[in-house]
Short mmCIF file of C-alpha atoms in Angstrom, two decimals:
data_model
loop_
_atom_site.label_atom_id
_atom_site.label_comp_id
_atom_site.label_asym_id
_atom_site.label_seq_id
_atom_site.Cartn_x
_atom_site.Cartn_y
_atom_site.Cartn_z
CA UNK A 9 1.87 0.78 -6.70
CA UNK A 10 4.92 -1.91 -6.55
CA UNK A 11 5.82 -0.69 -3.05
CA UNK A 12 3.98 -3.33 -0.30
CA UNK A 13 1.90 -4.83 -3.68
CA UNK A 14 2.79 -7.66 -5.31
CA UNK A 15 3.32 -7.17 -9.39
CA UNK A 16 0.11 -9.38 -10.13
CA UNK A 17 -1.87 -7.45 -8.13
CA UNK A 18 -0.38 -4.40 -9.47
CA UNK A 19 -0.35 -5.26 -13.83
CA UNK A 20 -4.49 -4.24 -14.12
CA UNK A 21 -4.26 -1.69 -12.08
CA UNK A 22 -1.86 -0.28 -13.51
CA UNK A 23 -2.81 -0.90 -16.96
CA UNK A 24 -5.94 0.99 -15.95
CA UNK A 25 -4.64 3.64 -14.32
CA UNK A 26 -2.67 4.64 -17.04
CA UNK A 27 -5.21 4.73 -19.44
CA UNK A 28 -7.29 6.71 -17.09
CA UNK A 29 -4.71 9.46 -16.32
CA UNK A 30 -1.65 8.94 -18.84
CA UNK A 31 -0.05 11.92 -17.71
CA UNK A 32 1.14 13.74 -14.37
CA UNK A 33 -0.63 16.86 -15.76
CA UNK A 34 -3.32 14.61 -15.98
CA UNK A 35 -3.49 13.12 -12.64
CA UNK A 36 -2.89 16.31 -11.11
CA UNK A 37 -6.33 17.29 -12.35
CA UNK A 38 -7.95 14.43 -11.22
CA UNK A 39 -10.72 14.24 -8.78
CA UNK A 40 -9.30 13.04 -5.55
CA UNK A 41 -12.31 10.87 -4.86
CA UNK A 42 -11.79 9.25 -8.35
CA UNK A 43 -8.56 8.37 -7.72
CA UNK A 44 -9.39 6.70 -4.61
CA UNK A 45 -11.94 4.68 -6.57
CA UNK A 46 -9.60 3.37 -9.10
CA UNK A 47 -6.67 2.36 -6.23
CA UNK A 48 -9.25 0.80 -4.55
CA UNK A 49 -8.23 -2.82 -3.15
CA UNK A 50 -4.40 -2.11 -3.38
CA UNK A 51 -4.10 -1.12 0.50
CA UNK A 52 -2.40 1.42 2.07
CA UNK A 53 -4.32 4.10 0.53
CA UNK A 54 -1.86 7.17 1.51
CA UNK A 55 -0.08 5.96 -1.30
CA UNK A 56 -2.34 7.14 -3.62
CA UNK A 57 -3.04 10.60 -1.73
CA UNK A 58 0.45 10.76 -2.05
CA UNK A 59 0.21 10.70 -5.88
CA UNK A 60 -2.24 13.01 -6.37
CA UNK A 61 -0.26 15.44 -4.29
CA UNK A 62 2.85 14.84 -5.65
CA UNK A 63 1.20 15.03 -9.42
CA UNK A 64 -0.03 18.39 -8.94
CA UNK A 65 3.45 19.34 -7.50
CA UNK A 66 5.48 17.95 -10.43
CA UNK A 67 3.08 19.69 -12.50
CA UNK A 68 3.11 23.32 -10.89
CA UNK A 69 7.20 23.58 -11.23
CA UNK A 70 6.88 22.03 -15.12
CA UNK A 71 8.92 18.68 -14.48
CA UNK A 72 9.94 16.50 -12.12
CA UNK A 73 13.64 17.21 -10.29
CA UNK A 74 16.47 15.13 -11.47
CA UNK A 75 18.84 15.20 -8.09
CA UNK A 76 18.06 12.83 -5.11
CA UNK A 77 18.00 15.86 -2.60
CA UNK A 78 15.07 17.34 -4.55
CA UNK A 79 13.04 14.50 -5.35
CA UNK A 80 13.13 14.02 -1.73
CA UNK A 81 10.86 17.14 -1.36
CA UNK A 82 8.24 15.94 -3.29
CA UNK A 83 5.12 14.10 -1.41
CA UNK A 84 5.02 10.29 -0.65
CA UNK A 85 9.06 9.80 -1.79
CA UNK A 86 10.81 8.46 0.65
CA UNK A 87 14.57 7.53 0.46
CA UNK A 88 14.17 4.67 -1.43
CA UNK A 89 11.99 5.83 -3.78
CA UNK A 90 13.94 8.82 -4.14
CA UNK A 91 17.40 7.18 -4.76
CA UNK A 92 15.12 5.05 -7.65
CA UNK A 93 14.65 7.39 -9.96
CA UNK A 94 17.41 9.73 -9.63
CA UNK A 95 19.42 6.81 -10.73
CA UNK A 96 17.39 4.66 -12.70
CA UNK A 97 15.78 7.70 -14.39
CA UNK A 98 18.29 10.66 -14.50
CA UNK A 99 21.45 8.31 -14.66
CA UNK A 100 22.78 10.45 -11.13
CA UNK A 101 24.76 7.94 -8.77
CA UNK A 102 22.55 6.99 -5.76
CA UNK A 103 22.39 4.27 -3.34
CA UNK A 104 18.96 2.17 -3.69
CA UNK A 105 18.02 0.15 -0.87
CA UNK A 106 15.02 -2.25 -1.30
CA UNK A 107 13.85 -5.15 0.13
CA UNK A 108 15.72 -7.24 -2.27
CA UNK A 109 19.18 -5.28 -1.97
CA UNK A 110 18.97 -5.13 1.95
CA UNK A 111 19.16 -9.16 1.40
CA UNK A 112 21.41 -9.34 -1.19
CA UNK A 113 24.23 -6.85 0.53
CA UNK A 114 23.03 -8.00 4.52
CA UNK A 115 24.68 -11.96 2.71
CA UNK A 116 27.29 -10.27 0.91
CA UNK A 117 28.45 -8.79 3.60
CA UNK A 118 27.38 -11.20 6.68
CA UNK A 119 25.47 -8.16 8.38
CA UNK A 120 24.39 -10.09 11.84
CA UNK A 121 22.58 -6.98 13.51
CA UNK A 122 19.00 -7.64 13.37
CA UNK A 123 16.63 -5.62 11.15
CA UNK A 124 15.63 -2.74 11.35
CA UNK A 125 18.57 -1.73 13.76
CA UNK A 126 21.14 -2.83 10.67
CA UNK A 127 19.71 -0.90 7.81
CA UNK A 128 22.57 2.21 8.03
CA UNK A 129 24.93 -0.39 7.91
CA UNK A 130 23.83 -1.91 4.85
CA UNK A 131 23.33 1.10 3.19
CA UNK A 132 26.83 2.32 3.94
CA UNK A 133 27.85 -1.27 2.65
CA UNK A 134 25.47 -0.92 -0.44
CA UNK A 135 26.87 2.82 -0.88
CA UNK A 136 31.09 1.37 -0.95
CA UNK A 137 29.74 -0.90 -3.94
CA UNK A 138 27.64 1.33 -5.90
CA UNK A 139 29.58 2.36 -9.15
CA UNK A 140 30.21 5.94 -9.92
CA UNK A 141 28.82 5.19 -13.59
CA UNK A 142 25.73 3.49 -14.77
CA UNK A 143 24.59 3.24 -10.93
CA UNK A 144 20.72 2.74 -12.33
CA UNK A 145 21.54 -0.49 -13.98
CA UNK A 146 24.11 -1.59 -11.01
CA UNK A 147 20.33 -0.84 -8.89
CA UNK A 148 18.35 -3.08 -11.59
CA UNK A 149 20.56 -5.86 -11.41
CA UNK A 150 21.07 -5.74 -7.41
CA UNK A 151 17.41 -5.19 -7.18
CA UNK A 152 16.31 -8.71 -9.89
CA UNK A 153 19.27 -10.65 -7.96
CA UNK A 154 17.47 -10.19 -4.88
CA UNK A 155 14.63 -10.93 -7.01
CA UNK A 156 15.24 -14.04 -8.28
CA UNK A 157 18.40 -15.78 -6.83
CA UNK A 158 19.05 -14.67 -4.04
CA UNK A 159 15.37 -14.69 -2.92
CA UNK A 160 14.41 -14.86 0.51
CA UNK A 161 13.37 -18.36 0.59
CA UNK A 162 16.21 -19.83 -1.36
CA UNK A 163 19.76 -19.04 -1.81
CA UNK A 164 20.84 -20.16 -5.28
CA UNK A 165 24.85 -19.96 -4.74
CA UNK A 166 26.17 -21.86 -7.99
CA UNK A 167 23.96 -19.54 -9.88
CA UNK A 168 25.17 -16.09 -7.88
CA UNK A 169 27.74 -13.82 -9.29
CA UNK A 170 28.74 -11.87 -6.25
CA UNK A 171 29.04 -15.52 -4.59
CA UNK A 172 32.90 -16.18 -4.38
CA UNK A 173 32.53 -12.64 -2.40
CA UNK A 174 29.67 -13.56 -0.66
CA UNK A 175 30.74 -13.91 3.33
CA UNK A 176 27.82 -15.60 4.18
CA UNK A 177 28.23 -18.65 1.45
CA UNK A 178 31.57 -18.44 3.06
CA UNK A 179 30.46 -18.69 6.73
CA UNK A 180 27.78 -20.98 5.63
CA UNK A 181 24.53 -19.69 6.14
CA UNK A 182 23.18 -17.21 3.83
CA UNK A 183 19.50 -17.77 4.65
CA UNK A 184 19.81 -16.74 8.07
CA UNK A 185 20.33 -13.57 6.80
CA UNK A 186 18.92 -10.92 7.04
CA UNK A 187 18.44 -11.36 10.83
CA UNK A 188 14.91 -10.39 11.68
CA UNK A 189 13.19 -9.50 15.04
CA UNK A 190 10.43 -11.72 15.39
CA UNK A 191 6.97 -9.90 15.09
CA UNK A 192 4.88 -9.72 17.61
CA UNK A 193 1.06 -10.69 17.00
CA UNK A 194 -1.16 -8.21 15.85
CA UNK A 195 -4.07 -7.16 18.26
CA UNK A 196 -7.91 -7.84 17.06
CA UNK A 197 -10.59 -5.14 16.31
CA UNK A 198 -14.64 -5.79 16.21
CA UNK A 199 -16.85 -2.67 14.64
CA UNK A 200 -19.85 -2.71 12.79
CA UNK A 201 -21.17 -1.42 9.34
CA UNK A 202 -24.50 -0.08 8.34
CA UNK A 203 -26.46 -0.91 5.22
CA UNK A 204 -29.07 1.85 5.01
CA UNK A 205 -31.18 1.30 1.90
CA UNK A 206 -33.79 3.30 -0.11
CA UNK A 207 -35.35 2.97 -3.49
CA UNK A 208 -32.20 0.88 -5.20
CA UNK A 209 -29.58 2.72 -3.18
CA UNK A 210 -27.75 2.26 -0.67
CA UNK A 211 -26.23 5.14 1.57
CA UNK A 212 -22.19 5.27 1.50
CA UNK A 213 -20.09 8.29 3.64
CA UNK A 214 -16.83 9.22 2.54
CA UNK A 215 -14.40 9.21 5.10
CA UNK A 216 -12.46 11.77 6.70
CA UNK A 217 -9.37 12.71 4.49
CA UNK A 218 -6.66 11.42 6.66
CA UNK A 219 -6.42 8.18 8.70
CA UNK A 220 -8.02 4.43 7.98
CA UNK A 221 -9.07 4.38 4.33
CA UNK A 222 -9.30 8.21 4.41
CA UNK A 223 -10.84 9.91 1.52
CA UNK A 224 -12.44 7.26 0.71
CA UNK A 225 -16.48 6.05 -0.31
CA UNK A 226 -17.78 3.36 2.41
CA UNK A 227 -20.73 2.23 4.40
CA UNK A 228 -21.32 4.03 7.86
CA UNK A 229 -19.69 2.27 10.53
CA UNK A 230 -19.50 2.66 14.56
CA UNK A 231 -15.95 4.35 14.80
CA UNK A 232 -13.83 1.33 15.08
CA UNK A 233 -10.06 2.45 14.46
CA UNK A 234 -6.91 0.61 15.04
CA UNK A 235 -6.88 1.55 18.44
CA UNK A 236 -10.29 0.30 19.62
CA UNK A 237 -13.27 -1.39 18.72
CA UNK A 238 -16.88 0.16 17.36
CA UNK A 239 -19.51 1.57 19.65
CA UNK A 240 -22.05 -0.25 17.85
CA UNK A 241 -24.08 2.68 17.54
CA UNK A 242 -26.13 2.83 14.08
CA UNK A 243 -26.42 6.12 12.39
CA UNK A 244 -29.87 6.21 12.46
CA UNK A 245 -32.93 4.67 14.81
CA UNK A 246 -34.97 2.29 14.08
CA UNK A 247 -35.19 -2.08 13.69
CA UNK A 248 -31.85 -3.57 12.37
CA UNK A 249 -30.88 -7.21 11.33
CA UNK A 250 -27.28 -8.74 11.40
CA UNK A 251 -26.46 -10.15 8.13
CA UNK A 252 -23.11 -11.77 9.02
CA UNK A 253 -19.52 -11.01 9.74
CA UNK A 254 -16.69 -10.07 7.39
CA UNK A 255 -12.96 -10.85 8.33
CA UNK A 256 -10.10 -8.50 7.08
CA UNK A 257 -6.55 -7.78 7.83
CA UNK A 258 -4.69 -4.50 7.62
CA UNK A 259 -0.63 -4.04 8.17
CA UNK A 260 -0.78 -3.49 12.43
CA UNK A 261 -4.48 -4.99 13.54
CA UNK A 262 -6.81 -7.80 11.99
CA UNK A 263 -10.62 -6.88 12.30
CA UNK A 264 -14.07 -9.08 12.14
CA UNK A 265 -16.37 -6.04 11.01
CA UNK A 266 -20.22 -7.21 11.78
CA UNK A 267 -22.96 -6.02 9.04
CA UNK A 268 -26.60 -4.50 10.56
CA UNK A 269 -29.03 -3.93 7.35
CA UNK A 270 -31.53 -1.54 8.13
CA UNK A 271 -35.38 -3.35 8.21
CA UNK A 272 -37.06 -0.80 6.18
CA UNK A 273 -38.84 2.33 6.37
CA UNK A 274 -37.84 5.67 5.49
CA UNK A 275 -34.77 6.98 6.64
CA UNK A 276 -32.70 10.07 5.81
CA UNK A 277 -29.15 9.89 7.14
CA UNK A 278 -27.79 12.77 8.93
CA UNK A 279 -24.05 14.07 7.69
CA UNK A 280 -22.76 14.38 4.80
CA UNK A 281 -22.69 11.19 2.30
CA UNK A 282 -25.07 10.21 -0.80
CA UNK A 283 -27.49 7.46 -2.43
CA UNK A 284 -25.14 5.58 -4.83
CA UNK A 285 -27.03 3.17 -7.04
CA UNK A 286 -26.95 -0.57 -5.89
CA UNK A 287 -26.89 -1.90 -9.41
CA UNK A 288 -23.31 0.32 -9.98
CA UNK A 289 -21.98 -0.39 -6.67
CA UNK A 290 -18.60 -1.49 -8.72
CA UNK A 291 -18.22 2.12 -9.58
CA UNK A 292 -17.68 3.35 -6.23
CA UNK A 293 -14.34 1.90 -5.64
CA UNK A 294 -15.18 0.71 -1.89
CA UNK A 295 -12.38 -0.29 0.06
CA UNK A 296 -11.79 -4.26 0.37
CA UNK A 297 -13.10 -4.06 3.71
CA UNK A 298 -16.36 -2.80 2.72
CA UNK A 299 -16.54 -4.36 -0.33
CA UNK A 300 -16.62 -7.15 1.41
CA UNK A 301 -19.59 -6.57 3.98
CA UNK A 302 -21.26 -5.08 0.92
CA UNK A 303 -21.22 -8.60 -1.08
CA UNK A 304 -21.93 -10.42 1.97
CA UNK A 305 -25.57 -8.08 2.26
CA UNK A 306 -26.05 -9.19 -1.32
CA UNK A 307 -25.11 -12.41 -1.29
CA UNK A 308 -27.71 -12.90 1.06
CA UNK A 309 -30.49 -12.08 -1.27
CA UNK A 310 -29.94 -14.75 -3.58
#
């Protein structure tokens, strides 16, 4: 949950979560579409795919594996990740690389070469420091120095104790580092949702299981992805109204997502997708995005 969330975001959720599922045996048994609901408006939802798939993994072999090289093979654990636990949790010596270390070693060790280009430098740099022994805790601390003095806004020198090591204290300019490639602007979407309502329900779709908020509950929509814009074609005939305009950003495109409520009438939706209760629309665990267009249709009735 910590990776691309911040930790206040993260604390209910993961309070709940826990309480929900306390074990991977547990999660590994859980309804997909359940734990979709509960991750939802934490982003970057392969993450929690991810976890399901990796629970029932961890579960099928009896316990999770201790060396970098296997943990590796499990789904959703990337390098980093990896490297995390087999230090921090089996005590093996690996070389963790957040976002906090890649600062911390990119000053230490005046890496100019811009990001992403310099990250096998750093980790080689980050590996020639890593301590044979006790490498989990050498992680921690490299990790909450990143974290907290040597943060990316600030570099807090007097207080640093790699700083009479640090070359870029010595070269004087620590903040420039890391080096970063400035970002270029992220292109602009337009789609449409559909509110299709009938006897205190309202008609959500879940959406295909890979790709934008896969997996997950939501109101129809036109087929906007990343890559284009909505037809604006509703899912059904008949007289619509607009009810507004909801703004939302993902990772690689921003998107202003138009709402159409259905006038009236009786209606049954073609495709698969169900009546879920207005009054427990909470429950569903729509995605921010829809969440959204879903409280601006509300709103609009009071």
């Amino acid at each position: 949950m910590l990776q691309q969330t911040t930790v206040a975001a993260v604390a209910p959720y993961f309070t709940r979560f826990t309480e929900t599922w306390p074990t991977v045996e547990a999660l590994a048994a859980a309804l997909p579409e359940d734990v979709m609901a509960a991750w939802a408006g934490l982003g970057y939802y392969s993450r929690a795919r991810n976890l399901v798939k990796c629970a029932a993994e961890v579960a099928e072999r009896g316990g999770f594996p201790e060396t970098e090289e296997e943990l590796r093979k499990l789904p959703g654990l990337g390098a980093y990740t990896a490297a995390a636990v087999a230090a921090i949790a089996f005590g093996r010596r690996a070389v963790v690389v957040d976002a906090n270390v890649e600062r911390v070693v990119s000053r230490l060790f005046a890496i100019r070469e811009p990001l992403p280009g310099s990250r096998p430098r750093i980790r080689e740099a980050t590996d020639s420091i890593t301590p044979d022994r006790r490498a989990g805790d050498f992680a921690q601390a490299m990790m909450d120095l990143g974290a907290t003095i040597c943060t990316a806004r600030d570099a807090r020198c007097l207080l640093c104790p790699l700083s009479a090591d640090c070359r870029g204290r010595m070269e004087g300019d620590p903040l420039q580092l890391p080096v970063k490639v400035k970002k270029k602007p992220k292109p602009s979407r337009t789609g449409t949702a559909f509110w299709i309502e009938r006897g205190g329900a309202v008609w959500l779709v879940k959406r295909t299981g890979t790709g934008m908020l896969g997996g997950m509950r939501a109101l129809p929509d036109d087929g906007w992805s990343a890559r284009s814009d909505g037809n604006d074609e509703p899912p059904v005939c008949g007289a619509w109204r607009g009810a507004g305009v909801v703004r939302h950003g993902f990772t690689h495109f921003d998107i202003e997502l138009g709402v159409a409520v259905h006038a009236g009438g009786t209606v049954e939706p073609e495709g698969k997708g169900e009546w879920w209760p207005i009054a427990r629309l909470d429950d569903a665990g729509l995605p921010t995005l829809f969440a959204k267009a879903a409280q601006l249709v509300l709103a609009s009735r009071d």
